């Protein structure tokens, strides 16, 4: 079985996070808001099975 | 009086024991016995932090005996090696070489996985060359190897890190994804990231598949996928990736792979953390005549068959085929939950390379899914003890998957991907377009996820120690 070593090819992503996305990921106020929204979302899903 | 034996004390077995004890309270003098290989419960999701040296393994564990003593549950530390379904007893072997038999009226198998490092030559920390974060000792050893690498980097060395899956059929991609992100961010914080090439090596059919056939979520008018999320993230993190890949063997310097196109490749590494494939814990099932009937009770990997529709090809498999009550069809007093139950098929599309190598993730059924199946099995046993039929269900095609994938463990400035899918297994009979209810699905990266992840660590450890008001924590 012939082994071959290939260079890992750099792949161009179809999706990139925008600068705004990255800013919001680290914004305390926005993340506090998202924590509430996602927390309620999790709770809604959990209530389906408990 | 009914005797219930639960084999295993992980998410399914331990939570099942708590639920069963609670369900049988005031309903007769019943006996629950939990048999586990280890005296401690481990909160596996936090081992990712142990593996980068940010948490001690002890912080993810607690002793089971005090919890069971408090609740009046018997506890045996040992390995169940044989089950006699006709005689309704199990054989337990102890580390000192001794053994004993334990009788049961109802049995729940919730053993968790056997880490099958032997599937790939050179895989694993014990007989191979790679690290693992699948158990507390493995994660602790991984941390020391990683920190050793860090000190070499601090002296000016460069290094290649490979993280991912150690076999074409391995599962639990989420854990490896968390680990690669935590390693990246830890190296960034240490100012060493530019000295390291990091590679994600995975058997996933597409990036962000995670063994659950990926996920879609609504983001305004856009359908946002886990593939987009993973691609965007790896681009930002400068992580290269090779997917649709099976690891054939590993030596001290290289990882030898084969991909779906049939190409054989080699990757050099200085540090590698690769998740092994899972198989069932080795338990033999023996009938009243002494015949080995394991193949009748279990699938070829040793997982216990339950009320699923087995034998369908991937393309025909749908929501209604997934098990609901987790009851064995042959022995109605045997249930299996968590990783121990045999799934009807994979969630992600399996494929074969031109050389005939199977490459496709096995279905994950860890964490919350394991807990839900353990709960359903426990409640069904409680129903049967009271003379009723098993009516409690927790099909993976009807229950949500909730996952918070840590990327950086800090309260201030931390990061995690918060993922919610409903249901876990695509159910086209119910949701014809995507097989899932996209209004119920979410995928988001941010600091809020890091808060959730930390909160879940403490909430689960609190709940599973049956501390006051534990039942309020879902």
Short mmCIF file of C-alpha atoms in Angstrom, two decimals, chain A residues 11-39:
data_model
loop_
_atom_site.label_atom_id
_atom_site.label_comp_id
_atom_site.label_asym_id
_atom_site.label_seq_id
_atom_site.Cartn_x
_atom_site.Cartn_y
_atom_site.Cartn_z
CA UNK A 11 -10.08 25.64 2.49
CA UNK A 12 -11.92 28.86 1.87
CA UNK A 13 -14.98 28.96 4.14
CA UNK A 14 -18.43 29.51 2.69
CA UNK A 15 -19.31 31.44 5.82
CA UNK A 16 -17.30 33.91 7.87
CA UNK A 17 -18.31 35.67 11.07
CA UNK A 18 -18.58 39.39 10.45
CA UNK A 19 -16.84 41.94 12.66
CA UNK A 20 -20.27 42.78 14.09
CA UNK A 21 -20.84 39.09 14.94
CA UNK A 22 -17.50 38.93 16.73
CA UNK A 23 -18.19 42.15 18.63
CA UNK A 24 -21.58 40.85 19.78
CA UNK A 25 -20.08 37.52 20.91
CA UNK A 26 -18.00 39.49 23.40
CA UNK A 27 -20.48 42.23 24.34
CA UNK A 28 -21.54 41.81 27.99
CA UNK A 29 -24.90 43.54 27.51
CA UNK A 30 -25.80 41.63 24.35
CA UNK A 31 -24.65 38.32 25.86
CA UNK A 32 -26.68 38.94 29.01
CA UNK A 33 -29.71 39.44 26.77
CA UNK A 34 -28.85 36.27 24.80
CA UNK A 35 -28.36 34.32 28.04
CA UNK A 36 -31.94 35.19 29.00
CA UNK A 37 -33.32 34.36 25.54
CA UNK A 38 -31.38 31.09 25.23
CA UNK A 39 -32.13 30.18 28.85
#
